[in-house]
mmCIF file of C-alpha atoms in Angstrom:
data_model
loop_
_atom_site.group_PDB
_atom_site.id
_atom_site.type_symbol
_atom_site.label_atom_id
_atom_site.label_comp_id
_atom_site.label_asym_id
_atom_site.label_seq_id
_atom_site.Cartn_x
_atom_site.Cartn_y
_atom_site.Cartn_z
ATOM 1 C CA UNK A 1 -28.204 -183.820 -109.031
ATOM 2 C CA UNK A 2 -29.370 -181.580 -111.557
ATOM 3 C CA UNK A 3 -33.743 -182.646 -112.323
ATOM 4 C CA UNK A 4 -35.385 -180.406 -114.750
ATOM 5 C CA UNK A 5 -38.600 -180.130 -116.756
ATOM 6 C CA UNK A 6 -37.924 -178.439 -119.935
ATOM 7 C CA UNK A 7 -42.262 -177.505 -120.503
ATOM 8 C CA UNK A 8 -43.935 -176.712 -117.074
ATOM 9 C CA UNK A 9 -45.887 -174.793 -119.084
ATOM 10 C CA UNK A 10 -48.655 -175.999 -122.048
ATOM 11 C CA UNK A 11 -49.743 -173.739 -124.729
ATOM 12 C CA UNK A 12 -53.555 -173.395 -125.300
ATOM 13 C CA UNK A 13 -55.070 -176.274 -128.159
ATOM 14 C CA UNK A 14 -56.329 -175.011 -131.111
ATOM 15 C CA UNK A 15 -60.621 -173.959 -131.014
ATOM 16 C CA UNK A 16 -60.235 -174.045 -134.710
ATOM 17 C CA UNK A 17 -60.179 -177.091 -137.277
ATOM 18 C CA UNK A 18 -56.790 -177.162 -139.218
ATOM 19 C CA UNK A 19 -56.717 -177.538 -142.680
ATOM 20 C CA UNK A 20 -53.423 -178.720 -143.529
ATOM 21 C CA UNK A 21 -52.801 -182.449 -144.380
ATOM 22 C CA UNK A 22 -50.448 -183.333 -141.441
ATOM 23 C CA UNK A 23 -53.011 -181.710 -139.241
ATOM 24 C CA UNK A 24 -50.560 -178.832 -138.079
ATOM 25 C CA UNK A 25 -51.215 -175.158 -139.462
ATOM 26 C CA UNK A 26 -48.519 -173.830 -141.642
ATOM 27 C CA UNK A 27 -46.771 -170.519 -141.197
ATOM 28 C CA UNK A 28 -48.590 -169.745 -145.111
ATOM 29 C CA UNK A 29 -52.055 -170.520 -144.007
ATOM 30 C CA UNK A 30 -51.810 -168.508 -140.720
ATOM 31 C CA UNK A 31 -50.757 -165.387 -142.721
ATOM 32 C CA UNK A 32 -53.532 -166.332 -145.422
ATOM 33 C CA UNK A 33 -55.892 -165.809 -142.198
ATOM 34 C CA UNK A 34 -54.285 -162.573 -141.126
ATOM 35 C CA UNK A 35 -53.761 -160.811 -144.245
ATOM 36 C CA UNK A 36 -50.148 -160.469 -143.800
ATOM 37 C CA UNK A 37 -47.283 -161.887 -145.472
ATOM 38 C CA UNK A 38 -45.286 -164.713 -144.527
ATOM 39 C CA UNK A 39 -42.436 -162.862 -143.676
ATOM 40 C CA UNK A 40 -44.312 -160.401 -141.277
ATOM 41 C CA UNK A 41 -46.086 -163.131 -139.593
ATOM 42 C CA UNK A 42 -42.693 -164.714 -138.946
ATOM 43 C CA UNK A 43 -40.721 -161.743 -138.085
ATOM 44 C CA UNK A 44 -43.696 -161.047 -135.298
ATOM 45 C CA UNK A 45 -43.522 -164.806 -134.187
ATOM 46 C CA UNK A 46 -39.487 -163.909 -133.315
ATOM 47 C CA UNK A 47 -39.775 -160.838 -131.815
ATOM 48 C CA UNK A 48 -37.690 -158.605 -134.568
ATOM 49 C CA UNK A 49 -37.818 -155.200 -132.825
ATOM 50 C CA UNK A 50 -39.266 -153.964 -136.807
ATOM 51 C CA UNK A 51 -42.442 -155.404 -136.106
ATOM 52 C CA UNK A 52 -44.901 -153.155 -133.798
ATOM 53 C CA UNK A 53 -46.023 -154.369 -130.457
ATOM 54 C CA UNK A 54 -49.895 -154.338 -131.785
ATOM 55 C CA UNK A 55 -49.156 -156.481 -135.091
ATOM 56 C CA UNK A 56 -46.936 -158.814 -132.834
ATOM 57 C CA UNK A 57 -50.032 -158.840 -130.599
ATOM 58 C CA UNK A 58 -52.674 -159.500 -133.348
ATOM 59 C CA UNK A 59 -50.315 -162.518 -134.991
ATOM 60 C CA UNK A 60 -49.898 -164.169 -131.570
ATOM 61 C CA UNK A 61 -53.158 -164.061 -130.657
ATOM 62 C CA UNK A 62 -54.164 -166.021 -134.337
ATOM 63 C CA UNK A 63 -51.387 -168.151 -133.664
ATOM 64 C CA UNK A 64 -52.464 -169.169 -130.271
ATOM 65 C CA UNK A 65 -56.523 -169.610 -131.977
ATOM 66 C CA UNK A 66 -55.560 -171.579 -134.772
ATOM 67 C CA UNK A 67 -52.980 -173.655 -132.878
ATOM 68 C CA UNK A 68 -50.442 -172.653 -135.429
ATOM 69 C CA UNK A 69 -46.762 -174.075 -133.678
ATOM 70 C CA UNK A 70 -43.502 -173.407 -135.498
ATOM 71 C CA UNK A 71 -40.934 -176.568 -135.605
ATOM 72 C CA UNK A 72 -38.694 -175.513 -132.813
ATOM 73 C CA UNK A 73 -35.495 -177.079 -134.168
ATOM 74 C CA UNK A 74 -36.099 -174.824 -137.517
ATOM 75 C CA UNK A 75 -37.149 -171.898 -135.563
ATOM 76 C CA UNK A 76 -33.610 -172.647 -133.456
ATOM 77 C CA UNK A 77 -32.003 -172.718 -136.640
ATOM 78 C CA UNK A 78 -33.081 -169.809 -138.166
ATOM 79 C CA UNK A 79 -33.203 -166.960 -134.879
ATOM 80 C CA UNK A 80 -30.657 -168.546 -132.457
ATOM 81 C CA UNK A 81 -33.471 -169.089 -130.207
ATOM 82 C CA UNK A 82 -35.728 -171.752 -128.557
ATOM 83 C CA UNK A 83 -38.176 -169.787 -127.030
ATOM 84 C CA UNK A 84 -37.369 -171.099 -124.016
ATOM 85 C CA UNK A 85 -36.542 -168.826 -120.243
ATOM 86 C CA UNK A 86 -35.042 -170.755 -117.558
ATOM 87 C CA UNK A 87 -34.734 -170.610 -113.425
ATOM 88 C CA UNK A 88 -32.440 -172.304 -111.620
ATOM 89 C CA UNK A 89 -32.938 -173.400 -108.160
ATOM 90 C CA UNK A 90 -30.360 -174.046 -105.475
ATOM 91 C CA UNK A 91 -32.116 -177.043 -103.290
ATOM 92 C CA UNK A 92 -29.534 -176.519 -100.893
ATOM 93 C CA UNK A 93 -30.917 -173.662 -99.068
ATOM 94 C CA UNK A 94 -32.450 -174.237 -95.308
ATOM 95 C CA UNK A 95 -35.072 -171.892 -96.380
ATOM 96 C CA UNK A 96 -35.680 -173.961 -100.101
ATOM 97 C CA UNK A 97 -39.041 -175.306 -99.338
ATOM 98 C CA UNK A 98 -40.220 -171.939 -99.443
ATOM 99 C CA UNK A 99 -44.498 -171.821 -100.155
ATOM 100 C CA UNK A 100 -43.770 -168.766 -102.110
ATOM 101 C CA UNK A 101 -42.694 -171.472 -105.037
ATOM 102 C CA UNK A 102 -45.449 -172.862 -106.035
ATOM 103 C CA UNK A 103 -47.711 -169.745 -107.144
ATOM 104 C CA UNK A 104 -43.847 -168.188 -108.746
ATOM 105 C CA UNK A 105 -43.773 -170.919 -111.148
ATOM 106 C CA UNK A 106 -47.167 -170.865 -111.756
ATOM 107 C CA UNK A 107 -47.376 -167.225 -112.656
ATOM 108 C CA UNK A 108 -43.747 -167.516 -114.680
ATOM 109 C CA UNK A 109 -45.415 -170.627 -116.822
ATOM 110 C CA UNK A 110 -48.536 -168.860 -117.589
ATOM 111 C CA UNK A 111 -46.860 -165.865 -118.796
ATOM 112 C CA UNK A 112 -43.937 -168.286 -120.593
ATOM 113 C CA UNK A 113 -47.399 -170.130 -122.049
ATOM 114 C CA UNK A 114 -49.008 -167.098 -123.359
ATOM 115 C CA UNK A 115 -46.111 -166.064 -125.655
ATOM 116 C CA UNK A 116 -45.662 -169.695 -127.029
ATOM 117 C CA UNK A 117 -42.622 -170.094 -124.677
ATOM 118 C CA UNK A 118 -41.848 -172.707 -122.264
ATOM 119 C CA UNK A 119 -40.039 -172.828 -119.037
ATOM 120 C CA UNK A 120 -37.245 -174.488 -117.839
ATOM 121 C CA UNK A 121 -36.796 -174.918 -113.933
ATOM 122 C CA UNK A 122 -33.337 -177.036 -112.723
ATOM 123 C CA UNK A 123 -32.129 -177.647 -109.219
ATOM 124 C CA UNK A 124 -28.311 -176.783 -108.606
ATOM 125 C CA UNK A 125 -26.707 -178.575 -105.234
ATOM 126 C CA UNK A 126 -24.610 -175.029 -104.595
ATOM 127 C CA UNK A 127 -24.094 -171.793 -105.193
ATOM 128 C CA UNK A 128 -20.626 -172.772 -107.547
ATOM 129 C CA UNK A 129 -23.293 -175.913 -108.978
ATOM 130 C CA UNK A 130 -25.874 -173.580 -109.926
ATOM 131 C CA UNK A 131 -23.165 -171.542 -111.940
ATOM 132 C CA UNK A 132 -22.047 -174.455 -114.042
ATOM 133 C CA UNK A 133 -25.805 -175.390 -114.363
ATOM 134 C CA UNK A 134 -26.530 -171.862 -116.496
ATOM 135 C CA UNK A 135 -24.039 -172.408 -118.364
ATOM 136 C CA UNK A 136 -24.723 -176.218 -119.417
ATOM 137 C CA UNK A 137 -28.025 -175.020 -119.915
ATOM 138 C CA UNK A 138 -26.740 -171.714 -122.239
ATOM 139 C CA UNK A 139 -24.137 -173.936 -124.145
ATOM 140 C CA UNK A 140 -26.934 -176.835 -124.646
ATOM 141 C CA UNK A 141 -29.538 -174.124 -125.963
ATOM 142 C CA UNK A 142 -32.080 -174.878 -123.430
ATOM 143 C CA UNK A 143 -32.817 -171.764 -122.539
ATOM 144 C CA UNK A 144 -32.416 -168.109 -124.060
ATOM 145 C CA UNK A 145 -32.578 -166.296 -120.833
ATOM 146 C CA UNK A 146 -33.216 -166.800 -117.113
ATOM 147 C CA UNK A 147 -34.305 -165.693 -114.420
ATOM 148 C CA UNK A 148 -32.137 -165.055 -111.135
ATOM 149 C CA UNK A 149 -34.374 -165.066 -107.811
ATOM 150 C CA UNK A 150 -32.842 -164.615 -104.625
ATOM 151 C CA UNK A 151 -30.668 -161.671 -105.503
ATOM 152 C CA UNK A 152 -27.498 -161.714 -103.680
ATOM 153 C CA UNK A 153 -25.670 -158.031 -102.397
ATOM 154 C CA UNK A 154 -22.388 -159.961 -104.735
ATOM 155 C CA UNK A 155 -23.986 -162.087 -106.948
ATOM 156 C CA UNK A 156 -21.743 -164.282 -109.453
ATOM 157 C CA UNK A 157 -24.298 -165.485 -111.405
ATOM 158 C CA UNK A 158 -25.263 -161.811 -112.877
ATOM 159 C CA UNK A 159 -21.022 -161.823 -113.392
ATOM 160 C CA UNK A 160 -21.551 -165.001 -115.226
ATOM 161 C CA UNK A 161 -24.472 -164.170 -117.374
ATOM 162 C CA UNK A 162 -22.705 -161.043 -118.163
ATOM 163 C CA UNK A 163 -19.999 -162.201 -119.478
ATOM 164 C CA UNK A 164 -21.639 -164.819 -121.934
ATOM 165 C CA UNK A 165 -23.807 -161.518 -122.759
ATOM 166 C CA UNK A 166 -26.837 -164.038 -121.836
ATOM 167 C CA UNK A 167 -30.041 -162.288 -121.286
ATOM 168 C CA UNK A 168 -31.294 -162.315 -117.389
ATOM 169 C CA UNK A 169 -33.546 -160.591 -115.205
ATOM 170 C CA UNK A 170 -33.343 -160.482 -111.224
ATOM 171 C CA UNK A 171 -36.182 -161.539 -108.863
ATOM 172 C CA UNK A 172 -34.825 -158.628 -106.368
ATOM 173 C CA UNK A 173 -32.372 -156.237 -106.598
ATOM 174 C CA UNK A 174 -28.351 -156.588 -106.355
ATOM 175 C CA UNK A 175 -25.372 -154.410 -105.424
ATOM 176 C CA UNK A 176 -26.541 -153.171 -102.216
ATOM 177 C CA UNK A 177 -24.629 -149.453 -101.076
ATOM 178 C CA UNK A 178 -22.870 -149.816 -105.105
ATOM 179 C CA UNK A 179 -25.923 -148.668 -107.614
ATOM 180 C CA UNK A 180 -23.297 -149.109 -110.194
ATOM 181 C CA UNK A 181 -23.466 -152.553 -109.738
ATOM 182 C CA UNK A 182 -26.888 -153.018 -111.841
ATOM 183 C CA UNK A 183 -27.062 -150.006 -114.000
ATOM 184 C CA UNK A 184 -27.597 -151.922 -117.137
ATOM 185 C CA UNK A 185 -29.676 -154.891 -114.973
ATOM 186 C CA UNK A 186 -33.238 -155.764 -115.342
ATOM 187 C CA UNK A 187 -35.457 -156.454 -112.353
ATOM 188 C CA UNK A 188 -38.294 -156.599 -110.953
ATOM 189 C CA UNK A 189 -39.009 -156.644 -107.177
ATOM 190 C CA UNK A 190 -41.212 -155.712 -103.840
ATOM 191 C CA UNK A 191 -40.629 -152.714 -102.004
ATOM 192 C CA UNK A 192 -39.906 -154.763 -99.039
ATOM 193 C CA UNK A 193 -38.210 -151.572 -97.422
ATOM 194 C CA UNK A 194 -41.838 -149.740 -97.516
ATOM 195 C CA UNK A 195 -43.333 -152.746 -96.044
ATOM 196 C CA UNK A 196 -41.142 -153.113 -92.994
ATOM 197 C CA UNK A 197 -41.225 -149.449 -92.409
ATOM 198 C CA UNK A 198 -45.189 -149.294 -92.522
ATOM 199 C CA UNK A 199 -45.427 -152.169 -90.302
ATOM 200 C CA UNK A 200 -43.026 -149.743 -87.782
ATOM 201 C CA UNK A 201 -45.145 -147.107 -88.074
ATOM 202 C CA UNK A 202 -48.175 -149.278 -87.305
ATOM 203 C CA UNK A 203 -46.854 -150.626 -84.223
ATOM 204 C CA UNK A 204 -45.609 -146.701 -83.123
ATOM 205 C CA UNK A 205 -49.511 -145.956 -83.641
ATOM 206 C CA UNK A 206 -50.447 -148.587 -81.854
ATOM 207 C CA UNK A 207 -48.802 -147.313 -78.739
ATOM 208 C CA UNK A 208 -45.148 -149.147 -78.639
ATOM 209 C CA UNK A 209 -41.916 -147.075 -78.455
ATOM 210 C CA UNK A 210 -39.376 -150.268 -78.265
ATOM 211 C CA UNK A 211 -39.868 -151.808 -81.374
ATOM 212 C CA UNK A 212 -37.600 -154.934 -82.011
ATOM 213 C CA UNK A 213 -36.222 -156.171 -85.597
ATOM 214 C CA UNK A 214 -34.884 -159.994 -86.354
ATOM 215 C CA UNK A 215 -34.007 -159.699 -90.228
ATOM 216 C CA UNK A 216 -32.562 -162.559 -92.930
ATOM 217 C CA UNK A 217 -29.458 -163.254 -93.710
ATOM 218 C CA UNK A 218 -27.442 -160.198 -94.921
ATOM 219 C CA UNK A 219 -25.653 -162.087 -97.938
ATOM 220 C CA UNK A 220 -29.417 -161.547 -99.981
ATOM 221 C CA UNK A 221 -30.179 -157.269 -100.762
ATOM 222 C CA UNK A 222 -33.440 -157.705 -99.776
ATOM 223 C CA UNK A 223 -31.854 -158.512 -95.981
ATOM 224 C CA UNK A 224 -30.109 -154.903 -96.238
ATOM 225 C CA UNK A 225 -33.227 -153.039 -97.977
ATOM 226 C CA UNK A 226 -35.445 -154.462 -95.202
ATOM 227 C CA UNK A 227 -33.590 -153.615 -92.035
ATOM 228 C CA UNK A 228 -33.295 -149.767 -94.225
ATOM 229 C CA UNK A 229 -37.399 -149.895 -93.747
ATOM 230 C CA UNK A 230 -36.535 -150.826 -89.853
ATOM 231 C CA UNK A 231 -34.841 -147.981 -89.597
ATOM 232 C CA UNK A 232 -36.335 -145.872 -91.809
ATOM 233 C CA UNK A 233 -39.879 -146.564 -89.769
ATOM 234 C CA UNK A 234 -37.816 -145.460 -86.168
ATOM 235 C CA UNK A 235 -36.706 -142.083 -87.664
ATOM 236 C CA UNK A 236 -40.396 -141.491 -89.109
ATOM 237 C CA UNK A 237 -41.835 -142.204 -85.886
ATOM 238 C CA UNK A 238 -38.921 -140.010 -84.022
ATOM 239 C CA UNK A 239 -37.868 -143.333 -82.105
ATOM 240 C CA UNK A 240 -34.507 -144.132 -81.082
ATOM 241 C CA UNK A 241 -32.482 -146.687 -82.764
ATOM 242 C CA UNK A 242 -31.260 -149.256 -80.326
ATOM 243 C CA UNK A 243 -28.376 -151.828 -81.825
ATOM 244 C CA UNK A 244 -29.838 -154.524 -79.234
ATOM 245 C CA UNK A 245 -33.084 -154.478 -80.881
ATOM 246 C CA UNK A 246 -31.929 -155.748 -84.381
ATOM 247 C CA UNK A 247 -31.133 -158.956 -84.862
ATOM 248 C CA UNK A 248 -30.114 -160.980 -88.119
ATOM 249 C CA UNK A 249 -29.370 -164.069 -90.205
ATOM 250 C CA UNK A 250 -32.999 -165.482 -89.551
ATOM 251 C CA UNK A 251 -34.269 -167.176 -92.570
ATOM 252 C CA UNK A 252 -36.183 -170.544 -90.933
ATOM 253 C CA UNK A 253 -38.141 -170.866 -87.987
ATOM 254 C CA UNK A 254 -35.407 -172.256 -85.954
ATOM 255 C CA UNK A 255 -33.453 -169.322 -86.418
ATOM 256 C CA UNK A 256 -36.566 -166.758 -86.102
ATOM 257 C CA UNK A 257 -37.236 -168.881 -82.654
ATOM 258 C CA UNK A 258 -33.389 -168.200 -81.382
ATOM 259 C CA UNK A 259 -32.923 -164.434 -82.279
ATOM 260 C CA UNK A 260 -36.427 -163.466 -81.149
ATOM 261 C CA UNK A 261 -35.736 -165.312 -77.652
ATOM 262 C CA UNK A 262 -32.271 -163.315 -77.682
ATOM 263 C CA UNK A 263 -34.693 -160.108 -77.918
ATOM 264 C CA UNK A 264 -36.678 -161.010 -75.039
ATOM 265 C CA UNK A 265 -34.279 -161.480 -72.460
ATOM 266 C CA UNK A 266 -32.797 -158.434 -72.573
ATOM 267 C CA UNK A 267 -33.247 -156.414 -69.255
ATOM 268 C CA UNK A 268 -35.523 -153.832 -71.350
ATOM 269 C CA UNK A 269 -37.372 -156.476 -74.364
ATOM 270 C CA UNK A 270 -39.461 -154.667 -77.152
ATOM 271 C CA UNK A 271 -43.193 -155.008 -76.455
ATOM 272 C CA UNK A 272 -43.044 -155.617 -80.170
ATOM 273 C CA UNK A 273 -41.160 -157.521 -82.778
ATOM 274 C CA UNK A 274 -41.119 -156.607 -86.687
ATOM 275 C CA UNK A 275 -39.663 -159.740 -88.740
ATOM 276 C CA UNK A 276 -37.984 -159.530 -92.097
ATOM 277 C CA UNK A 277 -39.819 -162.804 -92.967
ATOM 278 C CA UNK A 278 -42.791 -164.815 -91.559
ATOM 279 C CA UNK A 279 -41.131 -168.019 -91.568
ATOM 280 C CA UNK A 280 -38.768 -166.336 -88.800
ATOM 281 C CA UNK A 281 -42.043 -164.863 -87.398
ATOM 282 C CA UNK A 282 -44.080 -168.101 -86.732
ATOM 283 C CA UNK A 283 -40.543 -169.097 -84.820
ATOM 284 C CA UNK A 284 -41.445 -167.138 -82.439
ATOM 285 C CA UNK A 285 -44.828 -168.287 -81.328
ATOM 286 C CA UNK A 286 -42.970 -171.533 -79.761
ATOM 287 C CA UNK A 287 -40.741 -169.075 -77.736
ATOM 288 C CA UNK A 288 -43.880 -167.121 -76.559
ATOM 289 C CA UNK A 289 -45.515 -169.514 -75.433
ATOM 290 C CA UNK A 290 -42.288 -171.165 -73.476
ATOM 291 C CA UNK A 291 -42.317 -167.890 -71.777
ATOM 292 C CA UNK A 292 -45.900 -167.563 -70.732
ATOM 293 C CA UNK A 293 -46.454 -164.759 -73.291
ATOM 294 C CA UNK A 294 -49.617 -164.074 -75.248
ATOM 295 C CA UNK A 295 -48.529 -162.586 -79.302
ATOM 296 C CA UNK A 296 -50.918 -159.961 -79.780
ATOM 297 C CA UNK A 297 -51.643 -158.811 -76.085
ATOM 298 C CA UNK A 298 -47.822 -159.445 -74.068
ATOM 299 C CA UNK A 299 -45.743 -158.668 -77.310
ATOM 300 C CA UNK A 300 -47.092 -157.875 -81.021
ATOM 301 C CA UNK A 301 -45.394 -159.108 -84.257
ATOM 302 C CA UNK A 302 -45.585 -158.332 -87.741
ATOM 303 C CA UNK A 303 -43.895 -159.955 -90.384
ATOM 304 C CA UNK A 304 -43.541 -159.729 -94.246
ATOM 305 C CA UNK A 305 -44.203 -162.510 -97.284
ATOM 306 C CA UNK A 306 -47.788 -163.642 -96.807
ATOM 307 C CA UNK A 307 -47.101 -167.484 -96.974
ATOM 308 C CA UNK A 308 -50.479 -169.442 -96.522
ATOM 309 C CA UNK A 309 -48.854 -170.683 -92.790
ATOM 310 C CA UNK A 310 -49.436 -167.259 -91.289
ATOM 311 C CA UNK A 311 -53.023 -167.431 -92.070
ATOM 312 C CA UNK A 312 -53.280 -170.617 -89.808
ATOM 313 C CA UNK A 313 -50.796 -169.756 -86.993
ATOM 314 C CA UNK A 314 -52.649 -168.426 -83.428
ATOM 315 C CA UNK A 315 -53.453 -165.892 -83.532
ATOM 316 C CA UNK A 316 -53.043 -165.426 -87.862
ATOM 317 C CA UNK A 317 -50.242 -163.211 -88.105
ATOM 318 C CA UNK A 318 -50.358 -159.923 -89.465
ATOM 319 C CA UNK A 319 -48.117 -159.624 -92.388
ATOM 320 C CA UNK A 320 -47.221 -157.673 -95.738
ATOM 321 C CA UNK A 321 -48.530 -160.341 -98.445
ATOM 322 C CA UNK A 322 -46.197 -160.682 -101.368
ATOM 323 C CA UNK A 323 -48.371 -161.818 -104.871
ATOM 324 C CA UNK A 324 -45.855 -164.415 -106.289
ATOM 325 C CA UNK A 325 -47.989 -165.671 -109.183
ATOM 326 C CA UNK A 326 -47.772 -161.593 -110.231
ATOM 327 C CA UNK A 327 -44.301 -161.390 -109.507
ATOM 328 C CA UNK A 328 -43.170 -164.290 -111.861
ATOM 329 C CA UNK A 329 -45.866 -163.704 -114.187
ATOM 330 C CA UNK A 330 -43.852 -159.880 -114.355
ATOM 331 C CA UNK A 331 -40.592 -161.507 -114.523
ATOM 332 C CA UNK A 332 -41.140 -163.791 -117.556
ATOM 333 C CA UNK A 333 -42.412 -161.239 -119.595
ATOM 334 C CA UNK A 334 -40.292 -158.844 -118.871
ATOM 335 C CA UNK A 335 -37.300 -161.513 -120.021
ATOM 336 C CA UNK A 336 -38.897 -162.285 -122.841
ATOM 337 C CA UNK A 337 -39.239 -158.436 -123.883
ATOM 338 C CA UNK A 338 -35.441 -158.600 -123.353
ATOM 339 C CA UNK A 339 -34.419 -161.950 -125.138
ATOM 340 C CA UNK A 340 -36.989 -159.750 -128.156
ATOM 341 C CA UNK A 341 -34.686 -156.550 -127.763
ATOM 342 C CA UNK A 342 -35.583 -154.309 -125.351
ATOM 343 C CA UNK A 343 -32.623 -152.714 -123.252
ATOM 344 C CA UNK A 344 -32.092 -154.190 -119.736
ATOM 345 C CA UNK A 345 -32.149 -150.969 -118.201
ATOM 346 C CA UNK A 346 -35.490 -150.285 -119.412
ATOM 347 C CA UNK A 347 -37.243 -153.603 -117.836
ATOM 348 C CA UNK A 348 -37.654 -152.551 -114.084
ATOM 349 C CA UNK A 349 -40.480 -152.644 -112.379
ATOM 350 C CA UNK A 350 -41.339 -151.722 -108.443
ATOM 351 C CA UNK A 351 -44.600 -153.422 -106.592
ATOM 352 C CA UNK A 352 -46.042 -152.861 -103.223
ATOM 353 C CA UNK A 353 -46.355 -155.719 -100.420
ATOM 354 C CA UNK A 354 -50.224 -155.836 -99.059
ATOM 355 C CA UNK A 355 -51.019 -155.486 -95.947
ATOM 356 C CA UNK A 356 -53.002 -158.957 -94.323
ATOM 357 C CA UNK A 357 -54.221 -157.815 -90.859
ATOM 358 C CA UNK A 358 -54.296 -160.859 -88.528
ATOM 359 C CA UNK A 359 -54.139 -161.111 -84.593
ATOM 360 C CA UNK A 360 -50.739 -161.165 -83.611
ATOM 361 C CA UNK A 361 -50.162 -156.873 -83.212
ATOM 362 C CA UNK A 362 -52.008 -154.642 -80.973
ATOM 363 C CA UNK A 363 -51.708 -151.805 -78.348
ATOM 364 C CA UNK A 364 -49.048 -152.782 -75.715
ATOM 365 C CA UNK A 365 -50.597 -154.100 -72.400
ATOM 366 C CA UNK A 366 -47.105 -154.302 -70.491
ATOM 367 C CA UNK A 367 -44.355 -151.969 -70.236
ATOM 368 C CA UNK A 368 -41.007 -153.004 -71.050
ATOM 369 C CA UNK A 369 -40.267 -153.503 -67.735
ATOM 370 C CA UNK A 370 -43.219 -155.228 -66.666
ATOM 371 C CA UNK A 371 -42.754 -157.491 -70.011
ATOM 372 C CA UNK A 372 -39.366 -158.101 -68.708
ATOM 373 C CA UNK A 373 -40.908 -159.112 -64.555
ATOM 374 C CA UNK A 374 -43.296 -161.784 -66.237
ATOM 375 C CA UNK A 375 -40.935 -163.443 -68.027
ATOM 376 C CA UNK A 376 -38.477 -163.404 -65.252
ATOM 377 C CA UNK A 377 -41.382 -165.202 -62.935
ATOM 378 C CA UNK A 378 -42.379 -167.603 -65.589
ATOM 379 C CA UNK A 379 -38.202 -168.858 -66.177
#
């Protein structure tokens, strides 16, 4: 069942006393304050692309001081729009409780906030639910745009969204081995493939030469992009690329805990493990310790994400730290420069993952071999 809140976010209360009767500041009094006429002052309130980005600036900022608010259904009326971005959520994902959420809908409501926008998150019960829940949302006028996270390699809803020429930006990148696929797309996303080939390299300079991968599942890009960075890290390092070492479809611990123990009982294991996500990472410290293995000194691991559970796992896990209260800060201001006019294919942007060293990766104290002996004895 669908729940939404249509104003997760609050703009800020006036600092200023209002003079009108009512007690709300008129669109007349706030360009009496700026020295501007009505009609520029409401043309920069709407985003018409004839107003400069400074004097749209300037009449935002008085708006926001003086508490000036427009009357939404009149606004609605009069620029097709309700100043309102939207993100669906499908709450039937294993992975849905993800802690990435939180500080994601934080950032996307501040940024919402700061234009005099609101956000709009729903929960969908499917992939085919969360289709017809953009478009009740379009054809109600809840929303003007949305934001798609979770980019899929085939994704319908960018199909959909496209084809009610509905304004949308991804959380991630789409199309994987087909660029053509989101030439005229707006993103914004982590360079997840730098990430996973740094934290290669890392291990290679550590000492390790078998280097093990367990990625996601390889419906999402970022799955594809990620094991690329795998790969990518081998060649750098002039490693061999061994199909036994990479493992997929890992997106909970469970599944992190099953693929990584698949990796270690192979006659020659990796004395190190690379993970496309830490929630698949921190599966694995179960399985280590089932096998009598210490993470950090038997077999290292890095991961990528930076949820607050890696800081607390032992030992902490070293990971590349993803800043979700950025990302959907970026992401809802980057729709809203598209809902205002801006072309899609202009509103990209590419951030790095940080790097959080913990305990879990150091120089190898076993061999391959030898790893393989002690977990032999200890089964």
């Amino acid at each position: 069942m669908e729940k939404m809140n249509a104003n997760l976010s609050y703009p800020a209360r006036s600092t200023m006393n209002r003079t009108s009767v009512s007690g709300r500041v008129k669109l007349d009094e706030l360009a009496a304050h700026l020295g501007l006429s009505k009609s520029t002052v409401s043309r920069a309130l709407n985003g018409y692309s004839d107003i400069s980005e400074v004097t749209r600036a300037r009449v935002e900022a008085a708006a926001r001081k003086l508490g000036y608010r427009p009357l939404s259904h009149a606004q609605a009326i009069r620029t097709g729009q309700v100043r309102a971005i939207a993100m669906v959520l499908n709450a039937d994902e294993p992975d849905q409780h993800n802690p990435f959420l939180q500080d994601f809908l934080a950032g996307a409501c501040e940024a919402a906030s700061s234009h005099d926008w609101t956000m709009t998150i729903s929960t969908a019960t499917s992939e085919q639910d969360t289709l017809k829940v953009l478009s009740r949302l379009y054809e109600e006028r809840k929303a003007d745009g949305f934001i798609l996270p979770r980019t899929l390699v085939k994704d319908a809803r960018i199909s959909l969204l496209r084809n009610l020429e509905v304004p949308h930006i991804l959380y991630g990148r789409t199309g994987y081995g087909n660029p053509k696929d989101w030439l005229d797309v707006s993103w914004f996303d982590i360079a997840g493939e730098t990430a996973i080939c740094k934290a290669v390299q890392r291990l290679a300079g550590l000492g390790h030469e078998r280097i093990g991968y367990v990625g996601s599942d390889l419906k999402f890009n970022y799955s594809h992009l990620r094991r690329d960075g795998y790969i990518e890290g081998l060649r750098a390092e002039s490693l061999p690329l061994d199909p036994d070492l990479i493992r997929d479809g890992a997106r909970t611990r469970d599944a992190g805990a099953v693929q990584a123990r698949a990796l270690m009982a192979l006659d020659n294991p990796p004395t190190a493990i690379v993970f496309a996500t830490d929630l698949a990472a921190l599966g694995f410290y179960s399985v280590a310790e089932d096998l009598g293995l210490e993470i950090g000194r038997d077999v290292s691991v890095i991961a990528y994400d930076g949820i607050p559970e890696s800081r607390y796992a032992r030992p902490a896990l070293t990971t590349f730290a993803v800043d979700s209260r950025m990302a959907g800060q970026r992401l809802a201001t980057l729709l809203i420069r598209q809902i205002r006019g801006e072309p899609p294919a202009t509103l990209r942007e590419l951030a790095e993952a940080s790097l959080i060293e913990g305990g879990s990766d150091g120089s190898p104290n076993l061999t391959p071999s030898e790893l393989a002996q002690k977990i032999q004895h200890q089964e």
